[in-house]
Coordinates of C-alpha atoms and ligand atoms in Angstrom, one line a residue:
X1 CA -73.0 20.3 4.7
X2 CA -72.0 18.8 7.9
X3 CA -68.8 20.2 9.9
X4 CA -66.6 17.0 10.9
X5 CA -65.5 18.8 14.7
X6 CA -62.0 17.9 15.6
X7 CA -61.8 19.8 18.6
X8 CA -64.7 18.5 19.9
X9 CA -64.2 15.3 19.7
X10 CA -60.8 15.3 20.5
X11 CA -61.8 17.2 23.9
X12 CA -64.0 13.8 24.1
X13 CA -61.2 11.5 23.3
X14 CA -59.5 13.1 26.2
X15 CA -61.8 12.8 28.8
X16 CA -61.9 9.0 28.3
X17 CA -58.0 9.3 28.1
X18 CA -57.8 10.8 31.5
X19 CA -60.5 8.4 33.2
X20 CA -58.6 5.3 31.9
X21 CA -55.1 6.8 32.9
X22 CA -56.6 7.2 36.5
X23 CA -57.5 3.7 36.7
X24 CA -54.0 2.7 35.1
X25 CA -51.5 1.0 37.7
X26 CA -48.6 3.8 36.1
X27 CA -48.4 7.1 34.4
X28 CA -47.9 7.1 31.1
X29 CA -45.0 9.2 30.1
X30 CA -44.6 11.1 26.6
X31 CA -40.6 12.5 25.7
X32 CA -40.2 14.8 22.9
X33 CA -37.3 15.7 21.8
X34 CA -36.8 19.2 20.0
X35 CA -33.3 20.4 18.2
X36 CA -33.0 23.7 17.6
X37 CA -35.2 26.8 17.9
X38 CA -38.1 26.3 14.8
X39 CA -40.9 28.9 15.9
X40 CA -43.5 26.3 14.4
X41 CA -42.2 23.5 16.3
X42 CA -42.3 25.2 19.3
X43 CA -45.7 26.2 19.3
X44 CA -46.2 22.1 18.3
X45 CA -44.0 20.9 21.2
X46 CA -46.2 23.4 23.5
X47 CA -49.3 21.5 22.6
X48 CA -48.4 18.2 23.4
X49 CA -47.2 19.2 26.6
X50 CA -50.4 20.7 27.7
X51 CA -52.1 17.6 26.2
X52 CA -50.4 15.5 28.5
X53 CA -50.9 18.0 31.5
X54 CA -54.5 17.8 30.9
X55 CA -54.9 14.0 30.7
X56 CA -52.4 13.3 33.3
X57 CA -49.4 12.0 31.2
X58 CA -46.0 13.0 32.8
X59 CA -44.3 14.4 29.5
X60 CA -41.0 15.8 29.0
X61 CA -39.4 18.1 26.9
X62 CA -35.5 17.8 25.8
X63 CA -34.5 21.1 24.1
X64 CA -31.6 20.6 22.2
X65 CA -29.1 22.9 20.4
X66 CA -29.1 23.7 16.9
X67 CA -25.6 22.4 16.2
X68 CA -26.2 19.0 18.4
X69 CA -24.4 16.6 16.4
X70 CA -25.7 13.4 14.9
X71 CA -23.7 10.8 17.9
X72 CA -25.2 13.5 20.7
X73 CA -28.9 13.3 19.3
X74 CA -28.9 9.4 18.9
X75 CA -27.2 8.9 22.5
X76 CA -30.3 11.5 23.9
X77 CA -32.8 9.0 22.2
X78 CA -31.2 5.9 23.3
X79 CA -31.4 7.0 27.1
X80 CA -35.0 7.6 26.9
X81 CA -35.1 4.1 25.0
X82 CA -33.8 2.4 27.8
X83 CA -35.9 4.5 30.7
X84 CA -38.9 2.3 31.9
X85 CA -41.0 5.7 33.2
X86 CA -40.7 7.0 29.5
X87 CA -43.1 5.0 27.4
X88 CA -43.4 7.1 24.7
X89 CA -41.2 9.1 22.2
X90 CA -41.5 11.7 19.7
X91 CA -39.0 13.6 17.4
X92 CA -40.1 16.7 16.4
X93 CA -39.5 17.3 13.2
X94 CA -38.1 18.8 11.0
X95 CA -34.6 18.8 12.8
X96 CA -31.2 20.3 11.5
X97 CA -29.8 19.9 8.5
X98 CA -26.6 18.5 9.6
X99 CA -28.6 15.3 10.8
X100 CA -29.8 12.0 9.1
X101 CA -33.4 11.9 10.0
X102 CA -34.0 8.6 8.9
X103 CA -31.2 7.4 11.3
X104 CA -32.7 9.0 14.2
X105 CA -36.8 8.0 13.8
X106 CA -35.1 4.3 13.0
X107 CA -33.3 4.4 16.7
X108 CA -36.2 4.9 18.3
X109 CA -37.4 1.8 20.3
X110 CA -40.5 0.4 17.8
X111 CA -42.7 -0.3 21.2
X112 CA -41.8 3.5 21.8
X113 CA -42.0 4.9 18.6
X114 CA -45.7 7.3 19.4
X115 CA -45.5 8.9 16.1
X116 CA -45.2 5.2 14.2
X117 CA -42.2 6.3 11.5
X118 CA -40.3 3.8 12.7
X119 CA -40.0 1.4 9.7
X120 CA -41.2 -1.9 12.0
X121 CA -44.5 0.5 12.7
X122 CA -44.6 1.4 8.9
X123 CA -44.2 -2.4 8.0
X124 CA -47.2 -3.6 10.6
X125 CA -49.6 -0.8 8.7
X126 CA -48.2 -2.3 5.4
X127 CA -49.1 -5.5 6.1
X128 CA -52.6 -4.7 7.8
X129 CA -51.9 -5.1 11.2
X130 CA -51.5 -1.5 12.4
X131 CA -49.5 -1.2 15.5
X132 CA -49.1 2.2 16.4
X133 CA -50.2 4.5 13.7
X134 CA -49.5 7.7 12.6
X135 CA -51.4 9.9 14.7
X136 CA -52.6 12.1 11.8
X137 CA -53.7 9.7 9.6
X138 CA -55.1 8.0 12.5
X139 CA -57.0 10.9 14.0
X140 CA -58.9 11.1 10.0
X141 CA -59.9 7.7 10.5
X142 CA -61.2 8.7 14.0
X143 CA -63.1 11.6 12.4
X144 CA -64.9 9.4 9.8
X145 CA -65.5 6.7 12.0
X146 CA -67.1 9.2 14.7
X147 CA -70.0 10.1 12.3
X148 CA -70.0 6.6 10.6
X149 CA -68.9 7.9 7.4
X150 CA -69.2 4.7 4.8
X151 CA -65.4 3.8 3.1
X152 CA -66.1 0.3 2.2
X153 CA -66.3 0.4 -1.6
X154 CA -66.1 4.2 -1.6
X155 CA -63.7 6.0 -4.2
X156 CA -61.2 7.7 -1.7
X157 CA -58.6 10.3 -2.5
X158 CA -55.7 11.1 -0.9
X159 CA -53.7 14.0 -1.9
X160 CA -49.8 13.9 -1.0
X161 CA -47.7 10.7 -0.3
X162 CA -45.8 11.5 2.3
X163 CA -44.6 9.3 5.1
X164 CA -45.7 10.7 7.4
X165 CA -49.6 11.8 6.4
X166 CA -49.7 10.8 3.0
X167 CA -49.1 7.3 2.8
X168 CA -50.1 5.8 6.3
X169 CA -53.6 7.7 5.4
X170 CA -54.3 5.6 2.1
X171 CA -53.3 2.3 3.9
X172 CA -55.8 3.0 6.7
X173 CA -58.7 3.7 3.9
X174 CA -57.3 0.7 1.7
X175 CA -57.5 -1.0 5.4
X176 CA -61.5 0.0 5.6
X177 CA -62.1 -1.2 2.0
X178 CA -62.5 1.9 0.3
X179 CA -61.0 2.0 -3.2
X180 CA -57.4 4.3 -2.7
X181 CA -55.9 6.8 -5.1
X182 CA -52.2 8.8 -4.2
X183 CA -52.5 12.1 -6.2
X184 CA -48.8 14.0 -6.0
X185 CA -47.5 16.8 -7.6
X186 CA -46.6 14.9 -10.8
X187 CA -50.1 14.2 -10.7
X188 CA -51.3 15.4 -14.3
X189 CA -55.6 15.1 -13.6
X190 CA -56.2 16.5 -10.2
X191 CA -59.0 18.2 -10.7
X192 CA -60.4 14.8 -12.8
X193 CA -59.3 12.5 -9.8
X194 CA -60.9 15.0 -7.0
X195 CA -64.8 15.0 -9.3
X196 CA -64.6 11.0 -9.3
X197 CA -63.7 11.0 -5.2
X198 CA -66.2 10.1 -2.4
X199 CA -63.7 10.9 0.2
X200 CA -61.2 13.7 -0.5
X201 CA -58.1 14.0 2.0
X202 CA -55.9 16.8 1.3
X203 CA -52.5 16.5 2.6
X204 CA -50.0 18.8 0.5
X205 CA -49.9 22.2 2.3
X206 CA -50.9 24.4 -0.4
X207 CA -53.5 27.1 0.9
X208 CA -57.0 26.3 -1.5
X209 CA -55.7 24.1 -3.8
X210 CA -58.8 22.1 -3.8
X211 CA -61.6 24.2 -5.2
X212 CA -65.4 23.9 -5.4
X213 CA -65.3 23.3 -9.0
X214 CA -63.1 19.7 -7.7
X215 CA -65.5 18.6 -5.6
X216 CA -68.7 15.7 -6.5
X217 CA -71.8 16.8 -4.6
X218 CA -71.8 15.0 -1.2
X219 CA -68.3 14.3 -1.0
X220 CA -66.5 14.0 2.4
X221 CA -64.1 16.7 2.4
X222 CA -60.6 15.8 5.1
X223 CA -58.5 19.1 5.1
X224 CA -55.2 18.2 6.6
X225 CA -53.0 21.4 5.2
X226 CA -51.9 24.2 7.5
X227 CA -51.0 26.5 5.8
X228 CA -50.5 30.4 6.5
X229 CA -52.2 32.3 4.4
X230 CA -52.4 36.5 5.1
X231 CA -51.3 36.1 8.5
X232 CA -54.5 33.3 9.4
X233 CA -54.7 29.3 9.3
X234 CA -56.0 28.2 6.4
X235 CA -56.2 24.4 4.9
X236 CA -55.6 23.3 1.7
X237 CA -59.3 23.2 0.9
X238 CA -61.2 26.7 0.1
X239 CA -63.5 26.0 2.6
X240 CA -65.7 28.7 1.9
X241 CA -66.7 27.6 -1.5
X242 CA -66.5 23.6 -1.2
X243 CA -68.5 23.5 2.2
X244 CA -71.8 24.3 0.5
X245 CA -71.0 21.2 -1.6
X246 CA -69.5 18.5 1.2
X247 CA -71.6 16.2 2.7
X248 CA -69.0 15.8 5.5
X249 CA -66.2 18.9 5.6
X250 CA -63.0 19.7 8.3
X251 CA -62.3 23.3 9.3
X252 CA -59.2 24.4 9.5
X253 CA -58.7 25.4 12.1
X254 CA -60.5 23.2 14.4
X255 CA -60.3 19.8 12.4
X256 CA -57.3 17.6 11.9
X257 CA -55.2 19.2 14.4
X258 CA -56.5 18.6 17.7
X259 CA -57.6 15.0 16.6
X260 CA -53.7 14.7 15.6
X261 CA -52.4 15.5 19.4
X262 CA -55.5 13.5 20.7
X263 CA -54.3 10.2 18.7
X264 CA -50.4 11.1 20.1
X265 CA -52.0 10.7 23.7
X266 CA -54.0 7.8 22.5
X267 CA -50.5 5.9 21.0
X268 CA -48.7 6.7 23.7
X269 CA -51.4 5.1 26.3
X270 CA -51.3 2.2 24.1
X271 CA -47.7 2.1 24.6
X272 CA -47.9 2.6 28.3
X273 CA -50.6 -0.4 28.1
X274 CA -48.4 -2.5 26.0
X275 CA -44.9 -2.1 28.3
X276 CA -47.4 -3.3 31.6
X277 CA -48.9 -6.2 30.0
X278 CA -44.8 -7.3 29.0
X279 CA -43.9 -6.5 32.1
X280 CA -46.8 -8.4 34.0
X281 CA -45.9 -11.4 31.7
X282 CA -42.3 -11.2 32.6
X283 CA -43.1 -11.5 36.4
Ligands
LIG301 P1 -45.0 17.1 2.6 O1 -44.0 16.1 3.1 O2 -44.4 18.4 2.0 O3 -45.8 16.4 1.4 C1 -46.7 17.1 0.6 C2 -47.2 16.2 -0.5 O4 -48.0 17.0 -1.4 C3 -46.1 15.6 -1.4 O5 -46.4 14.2 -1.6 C4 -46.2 16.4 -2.7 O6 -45.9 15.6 -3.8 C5 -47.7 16.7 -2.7 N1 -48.0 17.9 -3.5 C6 -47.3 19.1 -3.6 N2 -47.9 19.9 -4.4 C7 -48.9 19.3 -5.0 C8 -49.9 19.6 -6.0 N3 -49.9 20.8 -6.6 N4 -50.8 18.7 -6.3 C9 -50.8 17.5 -5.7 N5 -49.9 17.1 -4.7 C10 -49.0 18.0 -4.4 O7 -46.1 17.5 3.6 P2 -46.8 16.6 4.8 O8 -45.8 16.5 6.0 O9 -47.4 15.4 4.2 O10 -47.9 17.7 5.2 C11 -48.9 18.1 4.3 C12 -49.7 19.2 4.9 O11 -50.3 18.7 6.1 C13 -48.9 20.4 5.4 O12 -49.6 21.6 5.2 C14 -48.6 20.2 6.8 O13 -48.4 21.4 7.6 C15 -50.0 19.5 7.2 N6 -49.9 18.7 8.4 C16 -50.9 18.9 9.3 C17 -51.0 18.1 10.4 C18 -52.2 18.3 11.3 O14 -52.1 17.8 12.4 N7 -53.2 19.0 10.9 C19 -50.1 17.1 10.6 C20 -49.0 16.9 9.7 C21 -49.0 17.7 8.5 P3 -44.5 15.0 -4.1 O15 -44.3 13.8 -3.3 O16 -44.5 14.7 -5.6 O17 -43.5 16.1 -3.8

C-alpha cells in the first residue's frame, strides 16, 4: 500500500501557484460569500482565506446574516459579478433555508463561478470540454494523475451522485477513459460493485462504509467523506483495514481536503488568467 499525500502535494501545487501569481500582471482575487453562522462552514471559509494569504490572492470574506433574504443575497453576488478586482466567487454552502440555492450558484457570473456549479460550467464538463471544474473532483484527478495512476480502460467506481462531488467526479474518470459506475443509496450491490472496481471513490459521508471485505487486491482507494466520528476525522473508508489491501489509498485526514482548497486557488488563477487574456483582446 501506497498513501496518495494530499497535503503534500497540495503544499506543492501552491508553491507553483504563488511563483506564477508573482509573475502575473494582477492579483487574483477570491470572494466568498458566507450566510449565517454554520460552525463547519466557518472553519471552511477560514481555510480558503489562509490559502489565498499564502499564495498571494487578495480574498474577501462577506459574512452575511442568517435571515438575509433571497433579493439581498443575489444583489451581494451581483456586485462582486460586476467588480473587475474580484475574479473569483464562491458560495459557501449550505446557506439558509429560506433561500433558493439553485437561484443563487445560477447568478454567479459563469467566468467567475471557482466552484463550477454554475450550470454553463456543469454543461462544458458534460460535453467534455471542462472549463472550470469542481475543485473536489478535480483535486482526485490531480491525485491520480500525480502518481500516474492508469484509468484508461480501468473499472472505476464512484460512490454518491451528487452535484457537487459525485457527478463531476465520474465525468472526469469517463473523461480519462476509465469505464464509470454511480453507486447511490438505492444502490442494491455495493459491496458486488466495490470487489469488481479498480478505482474506488467514496463520496457519501458515511464514516467506514467501505470495508476491507469491499475492496479487490490493488485497488486505488479515493476517500472523499468527512465525517465525524467519536470526536476525530474520519472518511468514509475504514482505512485501517482496507489500506493493507490498496495499491493506492487517501487518508483522511490529509487526502482530498487540502487538494480540494489547492484546486479552488488553482480555478480561481485560471479565472484571473482568463479575465486578462479578454481584457488584453478587448484593448
Ligand atoms: P451528499 O450531497 O449528501 O451526497 C451523498 C451521496 O451519497 C448521495 O448521492 C447519496 O445517495 C449517497 N449515499 C448515501 N448513503 C449511501 C449508501 N449507504 N450507499 C451508497 N451511496 C449512498 O454529499 P456530498 O456533498 O457529495 O459529500 C459527500 C461526502 O464528501 C461528505 O462526507 C462531505 O463532507 C464530503 N466532502 C468532502 C470534501 C473534501 O474536500 N474532502 C468536499 C466536499 C464534500 P442519494 O443520491 O441516493 O441520496
Amino acid at each position: 500500500m501506497a498513501l496518495l499525500d494530499g497535503k503534500s502535494l497540495a503544499a506543492e501545487l501552491e508553491a507553483s501557484l504563488k511563483n506564477e501569481v508573482e509573475r502575473l500582471s494582477i492579483r487574483p482575487g477570491l470572494a466568498v460569500i458566507m450566510a449565517g453562522d454554520d460552525a463547519a462552514s466557518k472553519i471552511y471559509v477560514g481555510r480558503k482565506e489562509q490559502a489565498c494569504q499564502r499564495v498571494g490572492f487578495y480574498s474577501e470574506m462577506v459574512y452575511l446574516p442568517a435571515d438575509i433574504s433571497q433579493e439581498a443575497l443575489l444583489e451581494q453576488v451581483q456586485v462582486l459579478n460586476q467588480r473587475s478586482d474580484i475574479h473569483g466567487i464562491l458560495v459557501q454552502l449550505p446557506l439558509p433555508a429560506q433561500i433558493d440555492v439553485t437561484q443563487v450558484l445560477e447568478a454567479v457570473a459563469p467566468e467567475k463561478d471557482v466552484d463550477g456549479f454554475h450550470p454553463i460550467n456543469a454543461g462544458h464538463l458534460f460535453n467534455g470540454t471542462p472549463h472550470l471544474v469542481p475543485c473536489t473532483a478535480l483535486g482526485v484527478m490531480h491525485l491520480l494523475k500525480s502518481q500516474q495512476i492508469p484509468m484508461l480502460g480501468k473499472q472505476a467506481l464512484v460512490i454518491g451522485r451528487s452535484n457537487i462531488v459525485g457527478k463531476p467526479m465520474a465525468l472526469l474518470l469517463l473523461q480519462e477513459h476509465a469505464t464509470v459506475t454511480i453507486a447511490h443509496s438505492r444502490t442494491p450491490n455495493l459491496a458486488e460493485l466495490c470487489l469488481q472496481a479498480d478505482i474506488i471513490v467514496a463520496a457519501v459521508g458515511k464514516a467506514k462504509l467501505v470495508t476491507a471485505e469491499m475492496v479487490k487486491p490493488g485497488a486505488v482507494v479515493i476517500d472523499v467523506g468527512m465525517n465525524r466520528s467519536e470526536g476525530k476525522l474520519c472518511g468514509d473508508v475504514d482505512f485501517e483495514s482496507v489500506a493493507p489491501k490498496a495499491s493506492w489509498i487517501t487518508p483522511v485526514p490529509g487526502g482530498v481536503g487540502p487538494m480540494t482548497i489547492s484546486c479552488l486557488l488553482l480555478n480561481t488563477l485560471q479565472a484571473a488568467c482568463q479575465s486578462l487574456a479578454l481584457s488584453g483582446t478587448r484593448g
